[in-house]
mmCIF file of C-alpha atoms in Angstrom:
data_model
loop_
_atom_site.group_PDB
_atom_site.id
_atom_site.type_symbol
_atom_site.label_atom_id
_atom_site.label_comp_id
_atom_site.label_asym_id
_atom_site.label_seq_id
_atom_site.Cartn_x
_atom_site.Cartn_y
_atom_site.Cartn_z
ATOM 1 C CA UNK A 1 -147.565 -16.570 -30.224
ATOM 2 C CA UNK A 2 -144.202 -15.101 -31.526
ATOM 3 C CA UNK A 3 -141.127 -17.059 -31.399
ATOM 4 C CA UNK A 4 -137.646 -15.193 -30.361
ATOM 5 C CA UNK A 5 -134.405 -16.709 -31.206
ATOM 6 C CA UNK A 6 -130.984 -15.536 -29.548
ATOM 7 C CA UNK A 7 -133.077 -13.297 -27.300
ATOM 8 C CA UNK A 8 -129.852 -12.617 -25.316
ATOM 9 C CA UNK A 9 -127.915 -11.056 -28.118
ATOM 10 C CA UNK A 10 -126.887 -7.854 -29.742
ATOM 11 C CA UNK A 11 -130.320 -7.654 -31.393
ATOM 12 C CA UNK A 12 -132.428 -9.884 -29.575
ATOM 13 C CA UNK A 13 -132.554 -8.507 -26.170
ATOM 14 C CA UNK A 14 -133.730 -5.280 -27.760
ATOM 15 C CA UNK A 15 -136.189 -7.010 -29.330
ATOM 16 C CA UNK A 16 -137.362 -8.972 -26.647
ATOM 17 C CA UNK A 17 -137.577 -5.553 -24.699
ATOM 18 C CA UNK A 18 -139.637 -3.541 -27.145
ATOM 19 C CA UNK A 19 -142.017 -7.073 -27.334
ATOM 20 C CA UNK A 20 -142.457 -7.066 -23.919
ATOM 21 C CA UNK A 21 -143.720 -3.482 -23.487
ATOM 22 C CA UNK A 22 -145.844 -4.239 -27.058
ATOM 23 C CA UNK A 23 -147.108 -7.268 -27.400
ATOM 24 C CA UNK A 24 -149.563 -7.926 -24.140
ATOM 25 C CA UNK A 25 -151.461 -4.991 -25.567
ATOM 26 C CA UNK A 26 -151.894 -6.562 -28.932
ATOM 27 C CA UNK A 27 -152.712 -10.338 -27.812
ATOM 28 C CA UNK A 28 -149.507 -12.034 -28.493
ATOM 29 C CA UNK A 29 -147.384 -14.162 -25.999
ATOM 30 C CA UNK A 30 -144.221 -14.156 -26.228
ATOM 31 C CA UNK A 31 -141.558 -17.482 -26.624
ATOM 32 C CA UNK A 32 -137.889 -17.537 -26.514
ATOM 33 C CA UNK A 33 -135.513 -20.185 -27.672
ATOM 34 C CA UNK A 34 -132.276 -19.840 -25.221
ATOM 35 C CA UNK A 35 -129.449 -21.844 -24.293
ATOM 36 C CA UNK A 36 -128.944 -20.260 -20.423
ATOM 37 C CA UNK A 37 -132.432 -19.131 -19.037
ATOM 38 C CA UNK A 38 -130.272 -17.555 -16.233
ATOM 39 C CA UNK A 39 -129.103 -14.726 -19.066
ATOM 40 C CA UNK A 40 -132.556 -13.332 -19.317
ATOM 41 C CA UNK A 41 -133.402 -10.641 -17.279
ATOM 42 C CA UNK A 42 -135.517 -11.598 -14.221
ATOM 43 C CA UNK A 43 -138.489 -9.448 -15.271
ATOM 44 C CA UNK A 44 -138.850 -11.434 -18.582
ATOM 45 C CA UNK A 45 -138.520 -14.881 -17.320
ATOM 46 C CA UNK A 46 -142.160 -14.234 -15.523
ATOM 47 C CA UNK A 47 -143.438 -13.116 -18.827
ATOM 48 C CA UNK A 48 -142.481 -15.253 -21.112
ATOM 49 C CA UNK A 49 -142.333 -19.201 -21.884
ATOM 50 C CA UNK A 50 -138.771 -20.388 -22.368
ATOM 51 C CA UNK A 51 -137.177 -23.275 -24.358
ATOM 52 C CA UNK A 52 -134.201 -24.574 -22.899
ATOM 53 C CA UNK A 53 -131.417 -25.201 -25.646
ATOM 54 C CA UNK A 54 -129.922 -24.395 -29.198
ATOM 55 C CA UNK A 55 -132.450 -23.334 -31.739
ATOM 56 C CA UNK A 56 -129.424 -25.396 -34.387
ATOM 57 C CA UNK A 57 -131.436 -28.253 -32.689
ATOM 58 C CA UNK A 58 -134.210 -30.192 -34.441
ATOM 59 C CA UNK A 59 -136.126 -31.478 -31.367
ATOM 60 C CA UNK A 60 -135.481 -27.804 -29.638
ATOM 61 C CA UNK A 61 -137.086 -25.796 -32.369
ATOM 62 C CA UNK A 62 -139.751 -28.403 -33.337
ATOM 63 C CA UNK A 63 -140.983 -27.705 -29.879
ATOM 64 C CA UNK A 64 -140.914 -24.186 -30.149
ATOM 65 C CA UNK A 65 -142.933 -23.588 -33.209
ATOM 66 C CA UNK A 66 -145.529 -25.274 -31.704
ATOM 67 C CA UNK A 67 -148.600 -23.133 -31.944
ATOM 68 C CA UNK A 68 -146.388 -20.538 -32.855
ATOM 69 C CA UNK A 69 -147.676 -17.452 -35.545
ATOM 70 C CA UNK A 70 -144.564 -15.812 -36.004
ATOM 71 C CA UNK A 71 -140.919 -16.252 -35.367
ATOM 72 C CA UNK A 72 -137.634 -14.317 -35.223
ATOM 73 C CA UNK A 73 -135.008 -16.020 -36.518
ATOM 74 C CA UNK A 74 -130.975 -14.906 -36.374
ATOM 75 C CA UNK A 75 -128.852 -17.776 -36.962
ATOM 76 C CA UNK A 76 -125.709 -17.109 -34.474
ATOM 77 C CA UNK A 77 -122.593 -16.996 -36.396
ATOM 78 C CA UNK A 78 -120.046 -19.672 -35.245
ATOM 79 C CA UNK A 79 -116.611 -19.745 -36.460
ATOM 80 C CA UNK A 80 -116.082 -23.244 -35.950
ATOM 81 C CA UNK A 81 -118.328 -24.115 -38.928
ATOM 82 C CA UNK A 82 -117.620 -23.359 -42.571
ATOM 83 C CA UNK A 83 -119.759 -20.296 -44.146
ATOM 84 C CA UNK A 84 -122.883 -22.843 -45.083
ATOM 85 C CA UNK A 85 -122.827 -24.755 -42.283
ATOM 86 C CA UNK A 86 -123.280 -21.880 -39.676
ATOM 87 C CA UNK A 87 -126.176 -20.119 -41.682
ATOM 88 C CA UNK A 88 -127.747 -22.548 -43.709
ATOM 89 C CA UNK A 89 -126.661 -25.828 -42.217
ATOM 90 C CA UNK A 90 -128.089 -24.319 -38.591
ATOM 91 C CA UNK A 91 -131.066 -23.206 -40.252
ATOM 92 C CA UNK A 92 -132.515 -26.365 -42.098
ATOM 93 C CA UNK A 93 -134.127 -27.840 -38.787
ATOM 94 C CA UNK A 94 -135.832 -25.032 -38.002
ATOM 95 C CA UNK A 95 -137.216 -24.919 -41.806
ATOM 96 C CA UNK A 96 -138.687 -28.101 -41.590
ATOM 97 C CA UNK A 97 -140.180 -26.742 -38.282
ATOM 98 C CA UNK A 98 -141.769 -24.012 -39.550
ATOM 99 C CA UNK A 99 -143.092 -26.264 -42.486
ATOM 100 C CA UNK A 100 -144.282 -28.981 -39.978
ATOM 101 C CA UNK A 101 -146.455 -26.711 -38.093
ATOM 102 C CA UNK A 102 -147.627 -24.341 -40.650
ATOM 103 C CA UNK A 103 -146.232 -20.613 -38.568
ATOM 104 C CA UNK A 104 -147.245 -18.240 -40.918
ATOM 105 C CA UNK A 105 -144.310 -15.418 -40.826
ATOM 106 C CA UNK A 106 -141.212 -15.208 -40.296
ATOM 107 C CA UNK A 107 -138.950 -12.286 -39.873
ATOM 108 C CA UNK A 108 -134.783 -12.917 -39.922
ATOM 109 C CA UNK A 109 -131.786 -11.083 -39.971
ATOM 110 C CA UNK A 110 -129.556 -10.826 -43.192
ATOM 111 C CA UNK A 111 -127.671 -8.469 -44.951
ATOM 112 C CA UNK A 112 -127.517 -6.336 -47.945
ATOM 113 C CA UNK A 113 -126.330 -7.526 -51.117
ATOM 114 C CA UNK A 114 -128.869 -9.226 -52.584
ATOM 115 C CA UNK A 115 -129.092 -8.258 -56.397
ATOM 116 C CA UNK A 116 -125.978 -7.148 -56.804
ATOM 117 C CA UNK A 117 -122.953 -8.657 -58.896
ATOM 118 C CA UNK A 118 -120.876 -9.135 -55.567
ATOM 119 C CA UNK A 119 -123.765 -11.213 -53.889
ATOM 120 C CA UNK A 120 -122.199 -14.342 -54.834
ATOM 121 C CA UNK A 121 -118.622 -13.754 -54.160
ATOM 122 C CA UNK A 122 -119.065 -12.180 -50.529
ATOM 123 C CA UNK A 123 -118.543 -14.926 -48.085
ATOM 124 C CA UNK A 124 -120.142 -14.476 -44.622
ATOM 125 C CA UNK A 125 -123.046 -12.506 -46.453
ATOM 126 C CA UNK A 126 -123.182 -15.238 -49.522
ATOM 127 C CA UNK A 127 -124.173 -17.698 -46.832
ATOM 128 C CA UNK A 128 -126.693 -15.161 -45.321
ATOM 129 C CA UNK A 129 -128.465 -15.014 -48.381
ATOM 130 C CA UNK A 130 -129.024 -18.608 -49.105
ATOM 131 C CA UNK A 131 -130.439 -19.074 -45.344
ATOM 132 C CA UNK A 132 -132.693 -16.797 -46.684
ATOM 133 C CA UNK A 133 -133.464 -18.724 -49.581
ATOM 134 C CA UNK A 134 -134.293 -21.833 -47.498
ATOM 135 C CA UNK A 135 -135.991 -20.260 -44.809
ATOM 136 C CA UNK A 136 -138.412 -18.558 -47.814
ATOM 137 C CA UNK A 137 -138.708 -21.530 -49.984
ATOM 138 C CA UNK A 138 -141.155 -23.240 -46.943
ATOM 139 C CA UNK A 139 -143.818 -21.629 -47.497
ATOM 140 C CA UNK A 140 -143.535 -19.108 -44.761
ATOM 141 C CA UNK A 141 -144.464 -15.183 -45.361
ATOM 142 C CA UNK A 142 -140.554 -14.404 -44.875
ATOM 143 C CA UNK A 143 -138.895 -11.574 -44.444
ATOM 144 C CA UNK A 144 -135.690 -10.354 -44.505
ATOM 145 C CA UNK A 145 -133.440 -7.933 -42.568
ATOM 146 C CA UNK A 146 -131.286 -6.396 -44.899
ATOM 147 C CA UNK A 147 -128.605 -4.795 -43.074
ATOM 148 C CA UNK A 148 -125.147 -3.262 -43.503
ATOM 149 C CA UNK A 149 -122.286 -3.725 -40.593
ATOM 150 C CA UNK A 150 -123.501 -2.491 -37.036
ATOM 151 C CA UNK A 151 -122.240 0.130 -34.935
ATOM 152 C CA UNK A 152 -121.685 -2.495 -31.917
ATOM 153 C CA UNK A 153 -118.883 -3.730 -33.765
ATOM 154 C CA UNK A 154 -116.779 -1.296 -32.415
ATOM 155 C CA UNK A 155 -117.357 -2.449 -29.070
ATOM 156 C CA UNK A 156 -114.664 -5.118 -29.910
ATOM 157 C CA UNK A 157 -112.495 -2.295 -30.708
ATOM 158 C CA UNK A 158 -112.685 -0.520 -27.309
ATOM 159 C CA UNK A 159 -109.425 -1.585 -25.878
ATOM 160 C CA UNK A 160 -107.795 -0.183 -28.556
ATOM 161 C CA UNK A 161 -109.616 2.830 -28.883
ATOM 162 C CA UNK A 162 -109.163 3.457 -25.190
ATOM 163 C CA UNK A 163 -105.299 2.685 -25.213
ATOM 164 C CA UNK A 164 -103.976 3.529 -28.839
ATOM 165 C CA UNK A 165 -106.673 5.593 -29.934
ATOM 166 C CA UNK A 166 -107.172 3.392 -32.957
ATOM 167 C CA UNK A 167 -109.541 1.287 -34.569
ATOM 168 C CA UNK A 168 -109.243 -1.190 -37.591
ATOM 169 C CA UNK A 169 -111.389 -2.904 -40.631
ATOM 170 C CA UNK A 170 -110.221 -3.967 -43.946
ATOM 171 C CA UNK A 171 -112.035 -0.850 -46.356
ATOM 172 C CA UNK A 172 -110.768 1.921 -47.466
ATOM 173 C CA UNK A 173 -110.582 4.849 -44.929
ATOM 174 C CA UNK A 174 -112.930 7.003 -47.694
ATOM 175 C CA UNK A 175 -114.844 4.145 -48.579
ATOM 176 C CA UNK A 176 -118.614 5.700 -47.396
ATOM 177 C CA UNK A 177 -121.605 2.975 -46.329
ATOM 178 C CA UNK A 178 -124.743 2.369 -44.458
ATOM 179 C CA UNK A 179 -124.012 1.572 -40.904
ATOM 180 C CA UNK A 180 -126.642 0.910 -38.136
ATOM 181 C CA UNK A 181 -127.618 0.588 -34.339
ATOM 182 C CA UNK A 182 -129.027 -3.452 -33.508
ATOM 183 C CA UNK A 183 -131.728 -1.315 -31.633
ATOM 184 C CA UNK A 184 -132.719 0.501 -34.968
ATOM 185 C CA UNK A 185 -132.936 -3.365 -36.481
ATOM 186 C CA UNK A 186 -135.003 -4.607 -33.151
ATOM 187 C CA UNK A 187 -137.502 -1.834 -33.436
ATOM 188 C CA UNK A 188 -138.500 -2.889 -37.653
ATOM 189 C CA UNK A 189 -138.452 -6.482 -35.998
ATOM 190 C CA UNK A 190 -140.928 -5.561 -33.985
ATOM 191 C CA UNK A 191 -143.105 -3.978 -35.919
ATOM 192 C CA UNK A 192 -143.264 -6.374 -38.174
ATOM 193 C CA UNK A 193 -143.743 -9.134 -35.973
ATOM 194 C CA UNK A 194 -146.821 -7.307 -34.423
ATOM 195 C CA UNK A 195 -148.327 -6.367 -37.585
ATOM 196 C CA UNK A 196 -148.558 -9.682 -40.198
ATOM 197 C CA UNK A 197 -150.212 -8.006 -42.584
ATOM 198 C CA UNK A 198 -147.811 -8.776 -45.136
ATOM 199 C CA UNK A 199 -147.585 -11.799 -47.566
ATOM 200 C CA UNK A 200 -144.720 -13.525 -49.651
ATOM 201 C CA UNK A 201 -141.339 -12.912 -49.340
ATOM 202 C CA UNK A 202 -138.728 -10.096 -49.468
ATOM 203 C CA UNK A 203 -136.319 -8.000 -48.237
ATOM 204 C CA UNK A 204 -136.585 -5.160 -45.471
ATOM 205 C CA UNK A 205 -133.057 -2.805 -45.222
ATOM 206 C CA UNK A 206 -132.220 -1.461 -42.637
ATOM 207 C CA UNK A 207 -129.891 1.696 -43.357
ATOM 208 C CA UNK A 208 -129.033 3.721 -40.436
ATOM 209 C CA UNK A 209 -129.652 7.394 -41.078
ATOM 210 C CA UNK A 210 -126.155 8.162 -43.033
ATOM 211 C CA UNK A 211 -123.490 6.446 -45.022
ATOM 212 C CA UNK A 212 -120.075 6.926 -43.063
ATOM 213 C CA UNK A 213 -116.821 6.193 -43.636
ATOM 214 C CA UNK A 214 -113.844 4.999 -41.804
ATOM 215 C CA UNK A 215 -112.404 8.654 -41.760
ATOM 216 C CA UNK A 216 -116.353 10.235 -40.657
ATOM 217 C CA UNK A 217 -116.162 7.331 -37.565
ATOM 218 C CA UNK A 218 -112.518 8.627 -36.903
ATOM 219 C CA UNK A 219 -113.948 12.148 -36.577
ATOM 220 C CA UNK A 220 -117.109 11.797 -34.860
ATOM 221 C CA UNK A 221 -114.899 9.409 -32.573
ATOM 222 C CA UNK A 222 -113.044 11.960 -31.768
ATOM 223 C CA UNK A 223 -115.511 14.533 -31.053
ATOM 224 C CA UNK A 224 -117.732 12.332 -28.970
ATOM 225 C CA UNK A 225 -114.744 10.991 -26.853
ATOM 226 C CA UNK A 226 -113.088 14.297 -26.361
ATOM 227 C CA UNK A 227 -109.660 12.309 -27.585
ATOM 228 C CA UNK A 228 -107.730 11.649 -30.727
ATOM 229 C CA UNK A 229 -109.051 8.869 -32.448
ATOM 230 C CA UNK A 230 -107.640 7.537 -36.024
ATOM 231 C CA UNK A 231 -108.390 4.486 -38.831
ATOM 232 C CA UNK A 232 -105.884 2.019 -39.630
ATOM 233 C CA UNK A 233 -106.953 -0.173 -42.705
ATOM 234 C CA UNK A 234 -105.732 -3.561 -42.360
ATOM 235 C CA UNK A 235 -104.665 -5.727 -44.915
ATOM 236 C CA UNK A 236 -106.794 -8.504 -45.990
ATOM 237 C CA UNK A 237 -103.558 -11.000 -45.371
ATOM 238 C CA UNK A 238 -103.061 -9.845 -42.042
ATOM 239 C CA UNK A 239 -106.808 -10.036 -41.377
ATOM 240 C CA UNK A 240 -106.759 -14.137 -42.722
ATOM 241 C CA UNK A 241 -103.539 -14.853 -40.566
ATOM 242 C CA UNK A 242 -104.829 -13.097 -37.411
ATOM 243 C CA UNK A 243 -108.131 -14.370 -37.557
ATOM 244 C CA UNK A 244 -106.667 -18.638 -38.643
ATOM 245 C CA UNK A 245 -104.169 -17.808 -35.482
ATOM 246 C CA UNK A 246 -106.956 -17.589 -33.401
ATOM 247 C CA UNK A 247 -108.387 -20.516 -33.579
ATOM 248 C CA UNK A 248 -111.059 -20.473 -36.141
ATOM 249 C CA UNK A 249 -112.636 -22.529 -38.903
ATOM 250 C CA UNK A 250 -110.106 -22.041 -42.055
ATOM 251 C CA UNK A 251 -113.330 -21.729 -44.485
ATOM 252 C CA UNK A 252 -115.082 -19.673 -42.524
ATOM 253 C CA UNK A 253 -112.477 -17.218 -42.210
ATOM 254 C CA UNK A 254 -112.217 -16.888 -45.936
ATOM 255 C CA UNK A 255 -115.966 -15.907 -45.111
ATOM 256 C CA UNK A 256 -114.796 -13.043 -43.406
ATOM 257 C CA UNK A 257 -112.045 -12.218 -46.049
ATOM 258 C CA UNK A 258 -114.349 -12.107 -48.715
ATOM 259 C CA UNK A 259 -117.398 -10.466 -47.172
ATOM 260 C CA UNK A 260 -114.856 -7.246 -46.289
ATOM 261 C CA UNK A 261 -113.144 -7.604 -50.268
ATOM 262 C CA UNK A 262 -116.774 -7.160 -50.954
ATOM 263 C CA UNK A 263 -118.020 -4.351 -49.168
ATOM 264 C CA UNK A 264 -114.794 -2.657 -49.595
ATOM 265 C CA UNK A 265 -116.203 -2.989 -53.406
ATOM 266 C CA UNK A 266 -119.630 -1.488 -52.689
ATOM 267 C CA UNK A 267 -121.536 -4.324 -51.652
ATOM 268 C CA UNK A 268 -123.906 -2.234 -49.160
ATOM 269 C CA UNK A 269 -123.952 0.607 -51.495
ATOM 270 C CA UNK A 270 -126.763 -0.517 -53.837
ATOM 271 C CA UNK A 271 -129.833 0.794 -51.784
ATOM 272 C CA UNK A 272 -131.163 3.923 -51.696
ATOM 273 C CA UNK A 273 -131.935 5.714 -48.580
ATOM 274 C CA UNK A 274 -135.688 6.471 -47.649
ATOM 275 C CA UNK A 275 -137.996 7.517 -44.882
ATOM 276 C CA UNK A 276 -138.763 4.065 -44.534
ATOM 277 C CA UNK A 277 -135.495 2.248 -44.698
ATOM 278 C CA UNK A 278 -133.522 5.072 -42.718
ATOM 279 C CA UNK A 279 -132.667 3.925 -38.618
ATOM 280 C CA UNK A 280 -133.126 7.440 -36.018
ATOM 281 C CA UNK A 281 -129.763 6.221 -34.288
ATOM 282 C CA UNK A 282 -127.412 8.592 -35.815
ATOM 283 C CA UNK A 283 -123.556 7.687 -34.425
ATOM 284 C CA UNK A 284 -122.997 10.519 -32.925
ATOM 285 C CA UNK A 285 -126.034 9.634 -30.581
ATOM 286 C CA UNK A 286 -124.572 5.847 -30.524
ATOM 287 C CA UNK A 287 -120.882 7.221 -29.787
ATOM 288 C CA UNK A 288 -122.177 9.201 -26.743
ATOM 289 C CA UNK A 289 -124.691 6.482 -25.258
ATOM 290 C CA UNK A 290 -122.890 3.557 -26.121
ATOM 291 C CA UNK A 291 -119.237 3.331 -27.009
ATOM 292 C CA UNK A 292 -118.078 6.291 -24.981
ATOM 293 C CA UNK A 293 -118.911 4.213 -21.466
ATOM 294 C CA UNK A 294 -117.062 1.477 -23.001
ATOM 295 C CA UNK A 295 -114.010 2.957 -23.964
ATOM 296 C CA UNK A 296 -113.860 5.309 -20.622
ATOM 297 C CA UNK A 297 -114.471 2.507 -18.279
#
């Protein structure tokens, strides 16, 4: 029995895609932990046993790890929480679920940074780190996602890609890093889900085939939407303010600040790239498939 939380999201309804055409064949049933049933797709709900609620809950995720071997754990970030409250403040029911009834892996998704002098100044990804501690201190075979900022964060940048032909972040427009599709992460979910061969606990990245910059994305924007497209860095300041005038939790906006100070530092530039930790999805491939539908809709 494998256990899928957030099997709606970014990453999780790729997983939960790949699982379904995978795991029959290999003797697992599948579980999913999600709020609104009626957001899985039809097919699915036939296939799968569903738990109806937040997986933040105690009473929710102690009856989903039930019988359960393995389990995919993202903890959904909420920006009405501080930093530790949204990663490992969501997490610590589901800890003492997994210790309660003994599942034997685990497999969540983190972020690089780990190791490095910036790990424990870097907000968002500080927190990220110490869910991983908790989740690996039960006794669980754990493992983690390592992974550097996803493509699909452009997506929120469509309007203005479409209208201005611009697009914004907070590094430095030379400033090259690992980037990645969520389908690239779903697909090393999977196959580590399937096969729990593995013991103790570590880290998995997950690199993307390239390091890009701000200026590369500009360019292969361009290309791929047949349209001018250029980087704007945004200042840090104007980040905090924007982000506090919307709405959200002070501290965890700080969060955000710091996690972009540190990447903008080289926080996701401490691995190196190999056949094994290298994603197919190169952004050119993403651009067409994925953003270009967006931003010409």
């Amino acid at each position: 029995m494998i256990v899928i939380t957030a099997p709606t999201g970014n990453i999780g309804r790729h997983l939960l895609t790949r699982l379904l055409e995978s795991a029959p064949a290999a003797g697992e049933e599948l579980r999913v932990i999600v709020r609104d049933p009626a957001r899985l797709p039809d097919a699915a709900r036939e296939r799968i046993e569903v738990v109806t609620g937040s997986h933040g809950d105690a009473e929710v995720v102690d009856r989903a790890f039930e019988d359960a071997d393995a389990v995919f754990w993202l903890a959904p970030p909420d920006a009405s929480l501080t930093p530790e409250d949204a990663y490992t403040g969501f997490t610590r029911p589901a800890a003492r679920a997994l210790a309660a009834h003994g599942v034997g892996h685990v497999v969540g998704v983190s972020a690089l940074g780990r190791g490095t002098p910036l790990a424990g100044r870097a907000g968002l990804v500080t927190a990220s780190l110490a869910m991983d501690d908790l989740l690996a201190g039960t006794g669980v075979a754990y493992r983690a996602l390592a992974n550097p900022s996803f493509f699909e964060n452009l997506l929120e940048e469509a309007a203005s890609i479409r209208d201005k032909g611009v697009f914004t972040d907070a590094v430095d427009a030379d400033r090259k890093a690992p980037l990645v599709a969520v389908a690239d992460i779903a697909a090393v979910a999977a196959r580590l889900l399937l096969d729990r061969s593995w013991t103790g606990t570590g880290s998995v990245p997950v690199l993307g085939p390239q390091d890009l910059s701000p200026n590369d994305l500009a360019r292969i924007m361009t290309e791929q939407l047949g349209r001018p497209v250029r980087y704007e860095r945004q200042p840090l300041d104007e980040l905090r303010a924007n982000l506090v005038g919307y709405g959200l939790d002070e501290a965890f906006v700080q969060g955000i600040v710091d996690m972009k100070r540190a990447k903008d530092e080289g926080l996701d530039a401490g691995i190196a790239r190999t056949l094994d930790t290298a994603g197919p999805t190169t952004f050119e491939h993403w651009c067409a498939q994925t953003l270009k539908p967006a931003v010409l809709s």
